[in-house]
Amino acid sequence: MIWVVFLAALAGGPLIANYPKDSKEETSVSEETPLAPQQPTYRASYHFTTPDKWMNDPQRPIYFDGKYHYYYLYNKDYPKGNGTEWRHATSTDLVHWQDEGVALPKYTNRNGDPWSGSVVIDKDNTAGFGKGALVALVTQPSADGGKQEQYLWYSTNRGQTFSSYSSKPVLPNPGTHDFRDPKIIWEEKSRKWIMTMAEGTKVGFYESSNLKDWRYISGFNTENIGLVECPDLYLMRADDGSYRWILGVSANGKPAGKPNTYAYWTGDFNGKEFIPDRKEPQWLDYGFDWYAAVTFEEGPGEDKLSHRYALAWMNNWDYPHNTPTLKEGFNGMDSIVRQIKLKQTGDTYTLVSQPVQALEQLPQKARSYPQLEVDGSRTLDAVGDSYQLDADISWSELKNVGLRLRESADKQRHVDVGVFAEGGYTYVNRAFTGQPDKSGAYLESRAPFNAGSKKVHLKILVDKTSIEVFVDDGSVVFSSVIFPDLNDKGITLFTDGGKAVFDNLVIRQYGQN
């Protein structure tokens, strides 16, 4: 059964009504008889959600047999029982997913429940389980005093189920409290497997020829981003033709005024150690809810280095259980899958993101508008809860410009996206709508913006409980969870302290049949 695309039309009929005369409607799919309205739901329309109960960390998807195979941490006993296991889903387009059930169950041996790790395809049978066997390295809090240690599991039935290789760890705990989230790649130059490990504030590097025997080779120490988790190492080709390695981690930059998402460094990996281009990390997301991210390579394409894909868990460990979806029996959603590329600007290399192109193949109705000049506010006749909005905004002098989305009829509730030109930053503000943070510390996320350009392109993806904003070329992205009233669907353009022009404004409603 398909769990991801619950068509938004099921939530209560058309998402756009009363189009203004000067707008233009285009339908990307043939008209069909509308489905009967169903009960209102907070289930996402086009994001991956757990079928039931609980999900958190995604595991890096792999591609074989013409499909992407995706495993994620799942707790069938939530909210009363503990422990995670690996649930499995498959997809051909990274948008529609088929649930395949639990592949690596919890508490099947004395070493505890499986946490995060990674799966590789052992094409050359280096581990001895057969060519093409799937091998997973998984953190388990072992029976040896609860130490975090790394265990090997393998699958010889194309990833449907995994078997434990040994009750003993293939990588024992070296004496550190935090020792988890193994991520494995095949390093072509050295012809060895390379593993990255999250070890407190350090990333450890290990090598192996057979996936069973591991040797420590080096470490990369981080600063001012707290505990690191879910490390990521990969090679990319930048738009200038050069090759750079990227080291990524999920980290907490809040004490330094940075995000609590995915930090990364560009640099060089020589088979032994990672040498960063600069000391300070960059961030792949500036929102509040893009954690435990994984990146993975293109499946069917030949060019594996010009781009990759990325997705993350849309939640935050400061408020993981605050969601209205609990009333519907589930808690857990991923971001959309992004395509990421490496862009060279001056002496800096930066990852830029855009939504995966397959989203454009979803049933949709597109509405385009002529150039709109706004001085104050202008409410559109378009309404919706599951859509993509694109707009070019330009101005001469003003303080603030943006959009109020998921707005209530009385204008009191909304989530705001825009550019605070006077302060030199872009932002997403969820203070005036339902949202999970009760402390008041996670209301407005910000990222630096060069207000001197006096223009911006915003690509905004809205779903039942989320908002993802791609600024200009996607070097800045915000991903945050929101919980608007299900009837709050308005869209208003606004300015403060001057005029702005909204050009090339297009709204693509998802879920229309």
mmCIF file of N, CA, C and O in Angstrom, residues 221-290:
data_model
loop_
_atom_site.group_PDB
_atom_site.id
_atom_site.type_symbol
_atom_site.label_atom_id
_atom_site.label_comp_id
_atom_site.label_asym_id
_atom_site.label_seq_id
_atom_site.Cartn_x
_atom_site.Cartn_y
_atom_site.Cartn_z
ATOM 1 N N ASN A 221 37.755 16.614 14.584
ATOM 2 C CA ASN A 221 37.157 17.255 15.752
ATOM 3 C C ASN A 221 36.355 18.481 15.346
ATOM 4 O O ASN A 221 36.835 19.331 14.587
ATOM 5 N N THR A 222 35.140 18.567 15.854
ATOM 6 C CA THR A 222 34.285 19.719 15.589
ATOM 7 C C THR A 222 34.315 20.670 16.780
ATOM 8 O O THR A 222 34.705 20.286 17.891
ATOM 9 N N GLU A 223 33.878 21.908 16.541
ATOM 10 C CA GLU A 223 33.866 22.917 17.601
ATOM 11 C C GLU A 223 32.550 23.689 17.578
ATOM 12 O O GLU A 223 32.040 24.044 16.519
ATOM 13 N N ASN A 224 32.008 23.925 18.773
ATOM 14 C CA ASN A 224 30.868 24.828 18.965
ATOM 15 C C ASN A 224 29.579 24.365 18.296
ATOM 16 O O ASN A 224 28.700 25.187 18.017
ATOM 17 N N ILE A 225 29.456 23.059 18.024
ATOM 18 C CA ILE A 225 28.191 22.574 17.474
ATOM 19 C C ILE A 225 27.659 21.387 18.275
ATOM 20 O O ILE A 225 26.771 20.671 17.820
ATOM 21 N N GLY A 226 28.193 21.213 19.478
ATOM 22 C CA GLY A 226 27.673 20.196 20.378
ATOM 23 C C GLY A 226 27.918 18.778 19.908
ATOM 24 O O GLY A 226 28.822 18.494 19.121
ATOM 25 N N LEU A 227 27.076 17.886 20.393
ATOM 26 C CA LEU A 227 27.154 16.472 20.046
ATOM 27 C C LEU A 227 26.836 16.294 18.567
ATOM 28 O O LEU A 227 25.871 16.863 18.061
ATOM 29 N N VAL A 228 27.638 15.505 17.863
ATOM 30 C CA VAL A 228 27.362 15.258 16.447
ATOM 31 C C VAL A 228 26.761 13.869 16.279
ATOM 32 O O VAL A 228 27.065 12.938 17.029
ATOM 33 N N GLU A 229 25.882 13.741 15.295
ATOM 34 C CA GLU A 229 25.225 12.474 15.010
ATOM 35 C C GLU A 229 25.148 12.280 13.496
ATOM 36 O O GLU A 229 25.334 13.207 12.714
ATOM 37 N N CYS A 230 24.857 11.045 13.101
ATOM 38 C CA CYS A 230 24.574 10.713 11.703
ATOM 39 C C CYS A 230 25.585 11.304 10.722
ATOM 40 O O CYS A 230 25.229 12.079 9.834
ATOM 41 N N PRO A 231 26.875 10.956 10.851
ATOM 42 C CA PRO A 231 27.884 11.514 9.948
ATOM 43 C C PRO A 231 27.677 11.050 8.511
ATOM 44 O O PRO A 231 27.048 10.019 8.249
ATOM 45 N N ASP A 232 28.231 11.824 7.579
ATOM 46 C CA ASP A 232 27.994 11.616 6.157
ATOM 47 C C ASP A 232 29.263 12.014 5.414
ATOM 48 O O ASP A 232 29.808 13.110 5.651
ATOM 49 N N LEU A 233 29.755 11.171 4.518
ATOM 50 C CA LEU A 233 30.974 11.465 3.756
ATOM 51 C C LEU A 233 30.751 11.051 2.312
ATOM 52 O O LEU A 233 30.341 9.922 2.033
ATOM 53 N N TYR A 234 31.032 11.965 1.368
ATOM 54 C CA TYR A 234 30.812 11.661 -0.036
ATOM 55 C C TYR A 234 31.594 12.628 -0.921
ATOM 56 O O TYR A 234 31.977 13.724 -0.497
ATOM 57 N N LEU A 235 31.818 12.206 -2.153
ATOM 58 C CA LEU A 235 32.550 12.982 -3.145
ATOM 59 C C LEU A 235 31.566 13.581 -4.143
ATOM 60 O O LEU A 235 30.615 12.918 -4.565
ATOM 61 N N MET A 236 31.801 14.854 -4.537
ATOM 62 C CA MET A 236 30.960 15.497 -5.537
ATOM 63 C C MET A 236 31.817 16.278 -6.525
ATOM 64 O O MET A 236 32.928 16.708 -6.202
ATOM 65 N N ARG A 237 31.265 16.478 -7.711
ATOM 66 C CA ARG A 237 31.889 17.342 -8.708
ATOM 67 C C ARG A 237 31.137 18.673 -8.731
ATOM 68 O O ARG A 237 29.925 18.711 -8.939
ATOM 69 N N ALA A 238 31.845 19.757 -8.507
ATOM 70 C CA ALA A 238 31.233 21.085 -8.463
ATOM 71 C C ALA A 238 30.928 21.592 -9.867
ATOM 72 O O ALA A 238 31.356 21.018 -10.876
ATOM 73 N N ASP A 239 30.198 22.697 -9.916
ATOM 74 C CA ASP A 239 29.820 23.257 -11.217
ATOM 75 C C ASP A 239 31.008 23.822 -11.990
ATOM 76 O O ASP A 239 30.904 24.074 -13.193
ATOM 77 N N ASP A 240 32.166 24.008 -11.320
ATOM 78 C CA ASP A 240 33.366 24.456 -12.034
ATOM 79 C C ASP A 240 34.226 23.271 -12.498
ATOM 80 O O ASP A 240 35.328 23.463 -13.009
ATOM 81 N N GLY A 241 33.738 22.055 -12.307
ATOM 82 C CA GLY A 241 34.449 20.869 -12.761
ATOM 83 C C GLY A 241 35.403 20.259 -11.751
ATOM 84 O O GLY A 241 35.932 19.169 -11.981
ATOM 85 N N SER A 242 35.634 20.941 -10.627
ATOM 86 C CA SER A 242 36.543 20.408 -9.608
ATOM 87 C C SER A 242 35.809 19.413 -8.718
ATOM 88 O O SER A 242 34.584 19.378 -8.669
ATOM 89 N N TYR A 243 36.576 18.604 -8.000
ATOM 90 C CA TYR A 243 36.027 17.577 -7.125
ATOM 91 C C TYR A 243 36.329 17.936 -5.679
ATOM 92 O O TYR A 243 37.451 18.296 -5.332
ATOM 93 N N ARG A 244 35.291 17.836 -4.841
ATOM 94 C CA ARG A 244 35.457 18.097 -3.417
ATOM 95 C C ARG A 244 34.753 17.001 -2.628
ATOM 96 O O ARG A 244 33.701 16.491 -3.013
ATOM 97 N N TRP A 245 35.354 16.644 -1.500
ATOM 98 C CA TRP A 245 34.692 15.769 -0.543
ATOM 99 C C TRP A 245 33.857 16.616 0.399
ATOM 100 O O TRP A 245 34.233 17.754 0.729
ATOM 101 N N ILE A 246 32.743 16.068 0.830
ATOM 102 C CA ILE A 246 31.879 16.740 1.803
ATOM 103 C C ILE A 246 31.741 15.835 3.015
ATOM 104 O O ILE A 246 31.458 14.640 2.895
ATOM 105 N N LEU A 247 31.954 16.407 4.186
ATOM 106 C CA LEU A 247 31.712 15.736 5.458
ATOM 107 C C LEU A 247 30.538 16.430 6.128
ATOM 108 O O LEU A 247 30.579 17.643 6.362
ATOM 109 N N GLY A 248 29.491 15.677 6.408
ATOM 110 C CA GLY A 248 28.315 16.261 7.037
ATOM 111 C C GLY A 248 28.002 15.578 8.359
ATOM 112 O O GLY A 248 28.339 14.408 8.570
ATOM 113 N N VAL A 249 27.337 16.310 9.257
ATOM 114 C CA VAL A 249 26.868 15.763 10.528
ATOM 115 C C VAL A 249 25.570 16.454 10.911
ATOM 116 O O VAL A 249 25.336 17.608 10.546
ATOM 117 N N SER A 250 24.732 15.760 11.651
ATOM 118 C CA SER A 250 23.623 16.437 12.310
ATOM 119 C C SER A 250 24.164 16.992 13.623
ATOM 120 O O SER A 250 24.828 16.280 14.383
ATOM 121 N N ALA A 251 23.899 18.278 13.859
ATOM 122 C CA ALA A 251 24.562 18.957 14.973
ATOM 123 C C ALA A 251 23.702 20.089 15.492
ATOM 124 O O ALA A 251 22.756 20.536 14.839
ATOM 125 N N ASN A 252 24.055 20.563 16.675
ATOM 126 C CA ASN A 252 23.316 21.620 17.350
ATOM 127 C C ASN A 252 24.163 22.887 17.400
ATOM 128 O O ASN A 252 25.070 23.005 18.219
ATOM 129 N N GLY A 253 23.844 23.827 16.501
ATOM 130 C CA GLY A 253 24.575 25.089 16.496
ATOM 131 C C GLY A 253 23.900 26.198 17.268
ATOM 132 O O GLY A 253 24.305 27.355 17.179
ATOM 133 N N LYS A 254 22.862 25.857 18.054
ATOM 134 C CA LYS A 254 22.095 26.893 18.761
ATOM 135 C C LYS A 254 22.947 27.784 19.657
ATOM 136 O O LYS A 254 22.768 29.011 19.656
ATOM 137 N N PRO A 255 23.884 27.227 20.452
ATOM 138 C CA PRO A 255 24.678 28.108 21.315
ATOM 139 C C PRO A 255 25.479 29.154 20.545
ATOM 140 O O PRO A 255 25.784 30.223 21.078
ATOM 141 N N ALA A 256 25.804 28.855 19.286
ATOM 142 C CA ALA A 256 26.562 29.801 18.467
ATOM 143 C C ALA A 256 25.663 30.574 17.510
ATOM 144 O O ALA A 256 26.141 31.221 16.578
ATOM 145 N N GLY A 257 24.337 30.492 17.744
ATOM 146 C CA GLY A 257 23.406 31.190 16.879
ATOM 147 C C GLY A 257 23.232 30.542 15.516
ATOM 148 O O GLY A 257 22.816 31.195 14.557
ATOM 149 N N LYS A 258 23.540 29.249 15.430
ATOM 150 C CA LYS A 258 23.423 28.514 14.179
ATOM 151 C C LYS A 258 22.272 27.515 14.275
ATOM 152 O O LYS A 258 21.708 27.285 15.335
ATOM 153 N N PRO A 259 21.927 26.868 13.154
ATOM 154 C CA PRO A 259 20.802 25.922 13.189
ATOM 155 C C PRO A 259 21.109 24.649 13.960
ATOM 156 O O PRO A 259 22.254 24.361 14.322
ATOM 157 N N ASN A 260 20.064 23.892 14.185
ATOM 158 C CA ASN A 260 20.156 22.564 14.794
ATOM 159 C C ASN A 260 19.738 21.558 13.726
ATOM 160 O O ASN A 260 18.712 20.906 13.834
ATOM 161 N N THR A 261 20.550 21.491 12.643
ATOM 162 C CA THR A 261 20.194 20.635 11.515
ATOM 163 C C THR A 261 21.440 19.912 11.013
ATOM 164 O O THR A 261 22.060 19.172 11.766
ATOM 165 N N TYR A 262 21.818 20.134 9.758
ATOM 166 C CA TYR A 262 22.891 19.398 9.087
ATOM 167 C C TYR A 262 24.031 20.366 8.788
ATOM 168 O O TYR A 262 23.907 21.250 7.928
ATOM 169 N N ALA A 263 25.128 20.208 9.507
ATOM 170 C CA ALA A 263 26.333 21.004 9.255
ATOM 171 C C ALA A 263 27.244 20.238 8.306
ATOM 172 O O ALA A 263 27.305 19.002 8.347
ATOM 173 N N TYR A 264 27.967 20.960 7.455
ATOM 174 C CA TYR A 264 28.870 20.271 6.539
ATOM 175 C C TYR A 264 30.097 21.115 6.238
ATOM 176 O O TYR A 264 30.088 22.343 6.342
ATOM 177 N N TRP A 265 31.155 20.400 5.883
ATOM 178 C CA TRP A 265 32.402 21.015 5.451
ATOM 179 C C TRP A 265 32.752 20.472 4.069
ATOM 180 O O TRP A 265 32.570 19.281 3.797
ATOM 181 N N THR A 266 33.268 21.311 3.204
ATOM 182 C CA THR A 266 33.876 20.829 1.968
ATOM 183 C C THR A 266 35.377 20.701 2.209
ATOM 184 O O THR A 266 35.944 21.379 3.070
ATOM 185 N N GLY A 267 36.022 19.816 1.454
ATOM 186 C CA GLY A 267 37.456 19.632 1.663
ATOM 187 C C GLY A 267 37.989 18.475 0.850
ATOM 188 O O GLY A 267 37.474 18.146 -0.233
ATOM 189 N N ASP A 268 39.001 17.806 1.411
ATOM 190 C CA ASP A 268 39.639 16.678 0.728
ATOM 191 C C ASP A 268 39.719 15.493 1.683
ATOM 192 O O ASP A 268 40.000 15.663 2.873
ATOM 193 N N PHE A 269 39.467 14.307 1.160
ATOM 194 C CA PHE A 269 39.677 13.078 1.911
ATOM 195 C C PHE A 269 40.696 12.245 1.143
ATOM 196 O O PHE A 269 40.460 11.857 -0.008
ATOM 197 N N ASN A 270 41.817 11.973 1.773
ATOM 198 C CA ASN A 270 42.923 11.306 1.093
ATOM 199 C C ASN A 270 42.973 9.802 1.343
ATOM 200 O O ASN A 270 43.990 9.157 1.107
ATOM 201 N N GLY A 271 41.862 9.254 1.812
ATOM 202 C CA GLY A 271 41.821 7.836 2.139
ATOM 203 C C GLY A 271 42.139 7.550 3.588
ATOM 204 O O GLY A 271 41.896 6.444 4.078
ATOM 205 N N LYS A 272 42.668 8.561 4.290
ATOM 206 C CA LYS A 272 43.029 8.413 5.703
ATOM 207 C C LYS A 272 42.372 9.473 6.579
ATOM 208 O O LYS A 272 41.876 9.180 7.662
ATOM 209 N N GLU A 273 42.406 10.716 6.120
ATOM 210 C CA GLU A 273 41.858 11.796 6.940
ATOM 211 C C GLU A 273 41.157 12.825 6.070
ATOM 212 O O GLU A 273 41.423 12.931 4.857
ATOM 213 N N PHE A 274 40.266 13.578 6.705
ATOM 214 C CA PHE A 274 39.527 14.646 6.025
ATOM 215 C C PHE A 274 40.162 15.984 6.367
ATOM 216 O O PHE A 274 40.363 16.310 7.536
ATOM 217 N N ILE A 275 40.485 16.771 5.321
ATOM 218 C CA ILE A 275 41.094 18.091 5.504
ATOM 219 C C ILE A 275 40.105 19.127 4.995
ATOM 220 O O ILE A 275 39.844 19.216 3.782
ATOM 221 N N PRO A 276 39.483 19.923 5.883
ATOM 222 C CA PRO A 276 38.447 20.859 5.454
ATOM 223 C C PRO A 276 39.026 22.083 4.749
ATOM 224 O O PRO A 276 40.160 22.487 5.011
ATOM 225 N N ASP A 277 38.212 22.665 3.881
ATOM 226 C CA ASP A 277 38.614 23.908 3.226
ATOM 227 C C ASP A 277 38.658 25.074 4.206
ATOM 228 O O ASP A 277 39.451 25.997 4.053
ATOM 229 N N ARG A 278 37.777 25.024 5.192
ATOM 230 C CA ARG A 278 37.762 26.054 6.229
ATOM 231 C C ARG A 278 37.233 25.450 7.516
ATOM 232 O O ARG A 278 36.570 24.407 7.509
ATOM 233 N N LYS A 279 37.509 26.129 8.604
ATOM 234 C CA LYS A 279 37.211 25.574 9.923
ATOM 235 C C LYS A 279 35.720 25.564 10.231
ATOM 236 O O LYS A 279 35.187 24.602 10.798
ATOM 237 N N GLU A 280 35.039 26.653 9.886
ATOM 238 C CA GLU A 280 33.624 26.782 10.228
ATOM 239 C C GLU A 280 32.757 25.996 9.255
ATOM 240 O O GLU A 280 32.991 26.023 8.040
ATOM 241 N N PRO A 281 31.738 25.297 9.748
ATOM 242 C CA PRO A 281 30.851 24.555 8.843
ATOM 243 C C PRO A 281 29.840 25.470 8.174
ATOM 244 O O PRO A 281 29.591 26.598 8.615
ATOM 245 N N GLN A 282 29.263 24.968 7.120
ATOM 246 C CA GLN A 282 28.083 25.565 6.521
ATOM 247 C C GLN A 282 26.882 24.695 6.914
ATOM 248 O O GLN A 282 27.042 23.628 7.500
ATOM 249 N N TRP A 283 25.683 25.171 6.583
ATOM 250 C CA TRP A 283 24.473 24.472 7.012
ATOM 251 C C TRP A 283 23.567 24.226 5.820
ATOM 252 O O TRP A 283 23.342 25.125 5.000
ATOM 253 N N LEU A 284 23.041 23.012 5.747
ATOM 254 C CA LEU A 284 22.192 22.640 4.620
ATOM 255 C C LEU A 284 20.738 23.030 4.846
ATOM 256 O O LEU A 284 19.945 22.984 3.915
ATOM 257 N N ASP A 285 20.390 23.423 6.053
ATOM 258 C CA ASP A 285 19.024 23.866 6.341
ATOM 259 C C ASP A 285 19.039 24.815 7.529
ATOM 260 O O ASP A 285 19.770 24.585 8.500
ATOM 261 N N TYR A 286 18.227 25.867 7.459
ATOM 262 C CA TYR A 286 18.173 26.880 8.517
ATOM 263 C C TYR A 286 16.868 26.818 9.310
ATOM 264 O O TYR A 286 16.618 27.683 10.147
ATOM 265 N N GLY A 287 16.040 25.809 9.039
ATOM 266 C CA GLY A 287 14.791 25.690 9.775
ATOM 267 C C GLY A 287 14.986 24.997 11.104
ATOM 268 O O GLY A 287 16.107 24.766 11.570
ATOM 269 N N PHE A 288 13.872 24.626 11.724
ATOM 270 C CA PHE A 288 13.920 23.988 13.039
ATOM 271 C C PHE A 288 13.788 22.462 12.966
ATOM 272 O O PHE A 288 14.037 21.775 13.955
ATOM 273 N N ASP A 289 13.402 21.932 11.800
ATOM 274 C CA ASP A 289 13.001 20.529 11.752
ATOM 275 C C ASP A 289 13.564 19.822 10.513
ATOM 276 O O ASP A 289 12.816 19.392 9.631
ATOM 277 N N TRP A 290 14.883 19.697 10.470
ATOM 278 C CA TRP A 290 15.549 18.946 9.387
ATOM 279 C C TRP A 290 16.742 18.253 10.022
ATOM 280 O O TRP A 290 17.870 18.694 9.928
#
